[in-house]
Short mmCIF file of C-alpha atoms in Angstrom, two decimals:
data_model
loop_
_atom_site.label_atom_id
_atom_site.label_comp_id
_atom_site.label_asym_id
_atom_site.label_seq_id
_atom_site.Cartn_x
_atom_site.Cartn_y
_atom_site.Cartn_z
CA MET I 1 88.59 -8.16 -7.53
CA GLU I 2 90.27 -11.00 -9.41
CA GLN I 3 89.58 -9.19 -12.69
CA CYS I 4 91.16 -6.00 -11.32
CA ALA I 5 94.20 -8.00 -10.17
CA CYS I 6 94.66 -9.49 -13.66
CA VAL I 7 94.62 -6.06 -15.29
CA GLU I 8 96.91 -4.69 -12.60
CA ARG I 9 99.47 -7.42 -13.27
CA GLU I 10 99.55 -6.55 -16.97
CA LEU I 11 99.84 -2.88 -16.10
CA ASP I 12 102.77 -3.57 -13.75
CA LYS I 13 104.56 -5.39 -16.58
CA VAL I 14 104.12 -2.38 -18.86
CA LEU I 15 105.36 0.05 -16.20
CA GLN I 16 108.37 -2.15 -15.52
CA LYS I 17 109.18 -2.25 -19.25
CA PHE I 18 108.85 1.52 -19.48
CA LEU I 19 111.24 1.92 -16.57
CA SER I 20 113.86 -0.51 -17.93
CA TYR I 21 113.50 0.92 -21.46
CA GLY I 22 114.05 4.45 -20.18
CA GLN I 23 117.18 3.44 -18.27
CA HIS I 24 118.55 1.43 -21.21
CA CYS I 25 117.77 4.24 -23.66
CA GLU I 26 119.50 6.84 -21.50
CA GLN I 27 122.59 4.66 -21.02
CA SER I 28 122.85 3.81 -24.74
CA LEU I 29 122.54 7.43 -25.81
CA GLU I 30 125.11 8.58 -23.27
CA GLU I 31 127.61 5.97 -24.53
CA LEU I 32 126.89 6.96 -28.12
CA LEU I 33 127.37 10.66 -27.39
CA HIS I 34 130.64 9.96 -25.62
CA TYR I 35 131.86 7.87 -28.58
CA VAL I 36 130.85 10.53 -31.14
CA GLY I 37 132.43 13.25 -28.99
CA GLN I 38 135.77 11.45 -28.99
CA LEU I 39 135.64 10.98 -32.76
CA ARG I 40 134.77 14.62 -33.26
CA ALA I 41 137.76 15.67 -31.14
CA GLU I 42 140.09 13.49 -33.25
CA LEU I 43 138.71 14.94 -36.50
CA ALA I 44 139.09 18.50 -35.17
CA SER I 45 142.68 17.77 -34.19
CA ALA I 46 143.48 16.39 -37.66
CA ALA I 47 141.85 19.43 -39.30
CA LEU I 48 143.96 21.83 -37.22
CA GLN I 49 147.15 20.04 -38.22
CA GLY I 50 146.11 20.20 -41.86
CA THR I 51 146.73 16.50 -42.42
CA PRO I 52 144.48 14.52 -44.81
CA LEU I 53 141.96 12.04 -43.40
CA SER I 54 143.77 8.83 -42.59
CA ALA I 55 142.49 5.34 -43.40
CA THR I 56 142.16 4.65 -39.68
CA LEU I 57 139.91 7.66 -39.11
CA SER I 58 137.83 6.72 -42.16
CA LEU I 59 137.34 3.25 -40.72
CA VAL I 60 136.44 4.69 -37.30
CA MET I 61 133.86 7.02 -38.92
CA SER I 62 132.31 4.07 -40.76
CA GLN I 63 132.13 2.12 -37.51
CA CYS I 64 130.60 5.14 -35.75
CA CYS I 65 127.86 5.45 -38.41
CA ARG I 66 127.16 1.73 -38.16
CA LYS I 67 126.99 1.95 -34.34
CA ILE I 68 124.56 4.87 -34.49
CA LYS I 69 122.33 2.98 -36.93
CA ASP I 70 122.41 -0.21 -34.82
CA THR I 71 121.61 1.71 -31.62
CA VAL I 72 118.63 3.50 -33.21
CA GLN I 73 117.29 0.23 -34.64
CA LYS I 74 117.66 -1.49 -31.25
CA LEU I 75 115.82 1.32 -29.43
CA ALA I 76 113.06 1.32 -32.08
CA SER I 77 112.68 -2.45 -31.75
CA ASP I 78 112.44 -2.21 -27.95
CA HIS I 79 109.88 0.57 -28.33
CA LYS I 80 107.72 -1.63 -30.56
CA ASP I 81 107.85 -4.33 -27.90
CA ILE I 82 106.41 -1.85 -25.40
CA HIS I 83 103.54 -1.15 -27.83
CA SER I 84 102.63 -4.84 -27.79
CA SER I 85 102.67 -4.82 -23.98
CA VAL I 86 100.34 -1.81 -23.89
CA SER I 87 97.95 -3.54 -26.28
CA ARG I 88 97.92 -6.56 -23.95
CA VAL I 89 96.60 -4.29 -21.17
CA GLY I 90 93.68 -3.32 -23.39
CA LYS I 91 93.01 -6.97 -24.20
CA ALA I 92 93.14 -7.84 -20.49
CA ILE I 93 90.53 -5.13 -19.80
CA ASP I 94 88.29 -6.44 -22.58
CA ARG I 95 88.74 -10.02 -21.37
CA ASN I 96 88.03 -9.33 -17.69
CA PHE I 97 85.35 -6.65 -17.88
CA ASP I 98 82.06 -6.39 -19.69
CA SER I 99 82.13 -3.38 -22.00
CA GLU I 100 78.35 -3.34 -22.45
CA ILE I 101 77.35 -1.72 -19.16
CA CYS I 102 75.24 1.07 -20.62
CA GLY I 103 72.32 -1.31 -21.10
CA VAL I 104 71.93 -1.72 -17.33
CA VAL I 105 70.10 1.61 -17.20
CA SER I 106 67.45 2.51 -19.73
CA ASP I 107 67.65 5.76 -21.70
CA ALA I 108 64.20 6.59 -20.33
CA VAL I 109 65.85 7.55 -17.03
CA TRP I 110 67.19 10.73 -18.65
CA ASP I 111 65.05 13.45 -20.16
CA SER I 112 67.31 13.75 -23.19
CA ARG I 113 70.86 13.14 -24.38
CA GLU I 114 71.69 16.83 -23.89
CA LYS I 115 70.27 16.76 -20.35
CA GLN I 116 72.33 13.67 -19.56
CA GLN I 117 75.51 15.33 -20.81
CA GLN I 118 74.77 18.53 -18.88
CA ILE I 119 74.22 16.65 -15.60
CA LEU I 120 77.45 14.71 -16.04
CA GLN I 121 79.44 17.85 -16.87
CA MET I 122 78.02 19.65 -13.84
CA ALA I 123 78.90 16.73 -11.56
CA ILE I 124 82.49 16.71 -12.89
CA VAL I 125 82.85 20.48 -12.48
CA GLU I 126 81.54 20.33 -8.90
CA HIS I 127 83.97 17.49 -8.14
CA LEU I 128 86.90 19.51 -9.53
CA TYR I 129 85.93 22.58 -7.51
CA GLN I 130 85.59 20.51 -4.36
CA GLN I 131 89.01 18.90 -4.91
CA GLY I 132 90.64 22.31 -5.33
CA MET I 133 91.36 21.85 -9.07
CA LEU I 134 90.01 25.30 -9.86
CA SER I 135 91.92 25.92 -13.10
CA VAL I 136 90.87 22.52 -14.51
CA ALA I 137 87.23 23.24 -13.60
CA GLU I 138 87.37 26.65 -15.31
CA GLU I 139 88.90 25.11 -18.44
CA LEU I 140 86.18 22.43 -18.54
CA CYS I 141 83.47 25.10 -18.21
CA GLN I 142 84.92 27.01 -21.16
CA GLU I 143 85.35 23.98 -23.42
CA SER I 144 81.94 22.51 -22.60
CA THR I 145 80.20 25.93 -22.75
CA LEU I 146 78.74 25.18 -19.31
CA ASN I 147 77.50 28.28 -17.50
CA VAL I 148 78.34 28.17 -13.78
CA ASP I 149 77.27 31.14 -11.64
CA LEU I 150 79.70 32.84 -9.33
CA ASP I 151 77.38 32.06 -6.39
CA PHE I 152 77.96 28.36 -7.07
CA LYS I 153 81.76 28.75 -7.27
CA GLN I 154 82.20 31.09 -4.32
CA PRO I 155 81.79 28.56 -1.45
CA PHE I 156 84.30 26.18 -3.07
CA LEU I 157 86.78 29.00 -3.72
CA GLU I 158 86.57 30.14 -0.10
CA LEU I 159 86.86 26.61 1.33
CA ASN I 160 89.89 25.79 -0.81
CA ARG I 161 91.57 29.07 0.08
CA ILE I 162 91.19 28.36 3.81
CA LEU I 163 92.22 24.70 3.47
CA GLU I 164 95.37 25.69 1.58
CA ALA I 165 96.24 28.05 4.43
CA LEU I 166 95.64 25.28 7.00
CA HIS I 167 97.90 22.91 5.06
CA GLU I 168 100.59 25.57 5.36
CA GLN I 169 99.80 25.81 9.13
CA ASP I 170 98.29 29.29 8.77
CA LEU I 171 95.31 29.56 11.14
CA GLY I 172 94.40 33.17 10.28
CA PRO I 173 91.84 32.65 7.46
CA ALA I 174 90.15 29.74 9.26
CA LEU I 175 89.84 31.69 12.52
CA GLU I 176 88.46 34.70 10.69
CA TRP I 177 85.86 32.49 8.97
CA ALA I 178 84.90 30.73 12.22
CA VAL I 179 84.43 34.04 14.09
CA SER I 180 82.26 35.47 11.30
CA HIS I 181 80.05 32.34 11.37
CA ARG I 182 80.18 31.80 15.14
CA GLN I 183 76.43 31.86 15.77
CA ARG I 184 75.58 29.39 13.02
CA LEU I 185 78.43 27.08 14.11
CA LEU I 186 77.07 27.11 17.67
CA GLU I 187 73.66 26.07 16.32
CA LEU I 188 75.40 23.05 14.77
CA ASN I 189 77.15 22.26 18.11
CA SER I 190 80.44 22.76 16.31
CA SER I 191 83.72 23.00 18.25
CA LEU I 192 85.66 24.35 15.26
CA GLU I 193 86.51 27.75 16.75
CA PHE I 194 87.68 26.20 20.02
CA LYS I 195 89.94 23.73 18.19
CA LEU I 196 91.43 26.54 16.13
CA ARG I 197 92.05 28.62 19.27
CA ARG I 198 93.56 25.59 21.00
CA LEU I 199 95.90 24.95 18.08
CA HIS I 200 97.05 28.57 18.09
CA PHE I 201 97.68 28.34 21.84
CA ILE I 202 99.73 25.16 21.30
CA ARG I 203 101.82 26.95 18.65
CA LEU I 204 102.57 29.65 21.22
CA LEU I 205 103.59 26.97 23.75
CA ALA I 206 105.93 25.44 21.17
CA GLY I 207 107.73 28.80 21.07
CA GLY I 208 109.16 28.15 24.55
CA PRO I 209 109.38 30.39 27.65
CA GLU I 210 109.66 33.52 25.47
CA LYS I 211 106.02 33.02 24.40
CA GLN I 212 104.66 32.34 27.91
CA LEU I 213 103.18 35.81 28.51
CA GLU I 214 101.64 35.86 25.04
CA ALA I 215 100.15 32.40 25.64
CA LEU I 216 98.67 33.49 28.99
CA SER I 217 97.18 36.56 27.35
CA TYR I 218 95.73 34.48 24.50
CA ALA I 219 94.14 32.05 27.00
CA ARG I 220 91.39 34.65 27.56
CA HIS I 221 89.88 33.51 24.26
CA PHE I 222 88.97 30.20 25.94
CA GLN I 223 86.48 31.85 28.30
CA PRO I 224 83.38 31.35 26.05
CA PHE I 225 84.27 27.64 25.76
CA ALA I 226 84.94 26.97 29.46
CA ARG I 227 81.67 25.15 30.09
CA LEU I 228 81.91 22.69 27.19
CA HIS I 229 85.69 22.20 27.05
CA GLN I 230 86.75 22.55 30.63
CA ARG I 231 88.96 19.45 30.64
CA GLU I 232 90.89 20.43 27.50
CA ILE I 233 91.47 23.95 28.83
CA GLN I 234 92.78 22.56 32.13
CA VAL I 235 95.26 20.37 30.26
CA MET I 236 96.54 23.29 28.22
CA MET I 237 96.95 25.53 31.26
CA GLY I 238 98.70 22.70 33.14
CA SER I 239 101.25 22.42 30.34
CA LEU I 240 102.56 25.90 31.21
CA VAL I 241 104.31 24.41 34.25
CA TYR I 242 106.64 22.43 31.97
CA LEU I 243 107.26 25.26 29.52
CA ARG I 244 110.79 26.01 30.77
CA LEU I 245 111.77 22.32 30.76
CA GLY I 246 110.38 21.77 27.25
CA LEU I 247 106.97 20.31 26.39
CA GLU I 248 108.49 17.60 24.19
CA LYS I 249 109.93 15.93 27.32
CA SER I 250 106.86 16.45 29.50
CA PRO I 251 103.58 14.54 30.09
CA TYR I 252 102.02 17.10 27.71
CA CYS I 253 104.15 16.15 24.70
CA HIS I 254 101.01 14.91 22.90
CA LEU I 255 99.97 18.55 22.44
CA LEU I 256 102.79 18.97 19.90
CA ASP I 257 101.64 16.04 17.74
CA ASN I 258 101.31 16.98 14.04
CA SER I 259 98.10 14.95 13.82
CA HIS I 260 96.27 18.00 15.22
CA TRP I 261 96.72 19.74 11.85
CA ALA I 262 95.14 16.86 9.94
CA GLU I 263 92.31 16.80 12.47
CA ILE I 264 91.62 20.53 12.14
CA CYS I 265 91.46 20.21 8.34
CA GLU I 266 88.87 17.42 8.64
CA THR I 267 86.87 19.35 11.25
CA PHE I 268 86.85 22.52 9.18
CA THR I 269 85.83 20.66 6.01
CA ARG I 270 83.02 18.82 7.78
CA ASP I 271 81.60 21.83 9.64
CA ALA I 272 82.02 24.29 6.78
CA CYS I 273 80.31 21.95 4.31
CA SER I 274 77.48 21.36 6.79
CA LEU I 275 77.09 25.11 7.29
CA LEU I 276 77.08 25.89 3.56
CA GLY I 277 74.81 22.99 2.63
CA LEU I 278 77.52 21.09 0.78
CA SER I 279 78.41 17.42 1.02
CA VAL I 280 81.73 16.61 2.68
CA GLU I 281 82.54 14.09 -0.03
CA SER I 282 82.18 14.82 -3.72
CA PRO I 283 78.79 13.58 -5.01
CA LEU I 284 80.58 12.27 -8.11
CA SER I 285 83.04 10.17 -6.08
CA VAL I 286 80.22 8.83 -3.90
CA SER I 287 78.13 7.96 -6.96
CA PHE I 288 81.11 6.29 -8.61
CA ALA I 289 81.92 4.22 -5.50
CA SER I 290 78.26 3.21 -5.12
CA GLY I 291 78.05 2.32 -8.80
CA CYS I 292 81.10 0.06 -8.54
CA VAL I 293 79.30 -1.89 -5.80
CA ALA I 294 75.89 -1.95 -7.48
CA LEU I 295 76.91 -2.51 -11.10
CA PRO I 296 77.85 -6.23 -10.91
CA VAL I 297 74.57 -7.01 -9.14
CA LEU I 298 72.52 -5.03 -11.67
CA MET I 299 74.27 -6.72 -14.59
CA ASN I 300 73.44 -10.15 -13.16
CA ILE I 301 69.81 -9.15 -12.66
CA LYS I 302 69.66 -7.74 -16.21
CA ALA I 303 70.98 -11.05 -17.57
CA VAL I 304 68.34 -13.01 -15.61
CA ILE I 305 65.54 -10.69 -16.79
CA GLU I 306 66.61 -11.04 -20.43
CA GLN I 307 66.94 -14.81 -20.10
CA ARG I 308 63.42 -15.14 -18.69
CA GLN I 309 62.03 -12.59 -21.17
CA CYS I 310 60.40 -10.38 -18.56
CA ALA I 311 61.93 -7.04 -19.45
CA GLY I 312 58.79 -5.13 -18.42
CA VAL I 313 59.21 -6.09 -14.77
CA TRP I 314 61.82 -3.41 -14.13
CA SER I 315 60.67 0.10 -15.04
CA HIS I 316 64.14 1.66 -14.44
CA LYS I 317 62.56 4.91 -13.32
CA ASP I 318 62.30 5.21 -9.53
CA GLU I 319 63.23 1.78 -8.27
CA LEU I 320 65.73 -1.06 -8.47
CA PRO I 321 64.61 -4.66 -9.03
CA ILE I 322 66.31 -5.83 -5.82
CA GLU I 323 67.81 -4.28 -2.70
CA ILE I 324 71.55 -3.58 -2.99
CA GLU I 325 73.60 -3.25 0.19
CA LEU I 326 76.03 -0.33 -0.15
CA GLY I 327 77.21 -0.28 3.46
CA MET I 328 76.73 2.20 6.29
CA LYS I 329 79.06 4.71 4.62
CA CYS I 330 76.43 5.40 1.98
CA TRP I 331 73.52 5.89 4.40
CA TYR I 332 72.65 9.58 4.17
CA HIS I 333 69.03 9.53 5.30
CA SER I 334 66.53 7.15 6.82
CA VAL I 335 63.91 5.32 4.75
CA PHE I 336 60.36 5.16 6.04
CA ALA I 337 58.04 2.33 5.00
CA CYS I 338 54.32 2.74 5.57
CA PRO I 339 53.13 0.15 8.14
CA ILE I 340 49.77 -0.10 6.36
CA LEU I 341 50.61 -0.29 2.64
CA ARG I 342 54.12 -1.72 3.19
CA GLN I 343 55.53 0.77 0.71
CA GLN I 344 58.42 3.19 1.01
CA THR I 345 57.40 6.83 1.09
CA SER I 346 58.55 9.24 -1.60
CA ASP I 347 58.28 12.92 -2.51
CA SER I 348 54.90 12.33 -4.09
CA ASN I 349 53.76 10.09 -1.21
CA PRO I 350 55.36 11.57 1.93
CA PRO I 351 54.92 10.32 5.51
CA ILE I 352 52.06 11.90 7.48
CA LYS I 353 51.88 12.12 11.27
CA LEU I 354 48.41 11.50 12.74
CA ILE I 355 46.99 13.17 15.85
CA CYS I 356 47.51 9.95 17.80
CA GLY I 357 51.25 10.08 17.03
CA HIS I 358 51.38 7.25 14.48
CA VAL I 359 53.02 7.90 11.11
CA ILE I 360 51.66 6.48 7.85
CA SER I 361 51.96 7.40 4.18
CA ARG I 362 49.67 9.93 2.51
CA ASP I 363 48.23 7.24 0.19
CA ALA I 364 47.32 5.14 3.22
CA LEU I 365 45.65 8.16 4.84
CA ASN I 366 43.62 8.85 1.71
CA LYS I 367 42.49 5.20 1.58
CA LEU I 368 41.46 5.33 5.24
CA ILE I 369 39.49 8.54 4.65
CA ASN I 370 37.77 7.14 1.55
CA GLY I 371 36.94 3.97 3.43
CA GLY I 372 35.14 5.91 6.14
#
């Protein structure tokens, strides 16, 4: 973090210089334009009167030309000073960070250079689609000649369309999607449809007494959720008592909190991604964050391996030389270690459940069978 702070300090200096240079440049040019405008008006007045150019005006024009030249030279000099500040940022990066990080992972990990580039491009395109940067993703696909099927794009296009509507407090597209996927959402124990219905009911309550009959009529939509969300429904129906006095001054004022819109966006993203088999967070951003944690450790291990001349110890293929703690946020599945061979299971050596209920690895089972 100290290295990042050093680079950030240099960057702050550059940004501050850019800001002050911009203000100084704007002020100098405005003064120069005002000065030239006055001189132009005097020359136009003399031309209309038909009088020859006086010695005073000639002197003023010479001074004006000199002032323009001095101003341009001063701005150019200040601009060169900014260039030196920008170069210092690059030197700070080189000084505080190791540029040779590619050697941490062997080229044998990838099938080929083209395959490596294709995987990276696909990860970037998926990240752009997931972040809603659809036009940027399309442009990248065209420039990289990457073929992305419509079936791959469609879930991201639909999710972003609904999320944009939710950000504008339009519940229609999200409710339509939740109703069409109701059965699958129930299988996931999702409360998305209920939360959308509740938010629509709250919007009706915010309309005041004029919306009371419409709110009562809409409350019929809560019937399928009565068993699981009885308490929340009771609270919403109780708020009707204070409708004429104003909910914002009642014990139910929390219903009008804007945080409900942020919550519904998170709920929709999580449940929709789970339903469509997508990750809530971009795989590229997760990989990048994990790499930032793991990279310093791997670089230290690489240095130790090279120093002790035991490069063959780490194969680079399916394992790391040491365990790296990434935190609970990066735990996406459990890891099973065979109690007999003390090895982690993998796709080629999956866990096997025995009749007695114990679970061991397939290699351990084969050894037990061969051993009689």
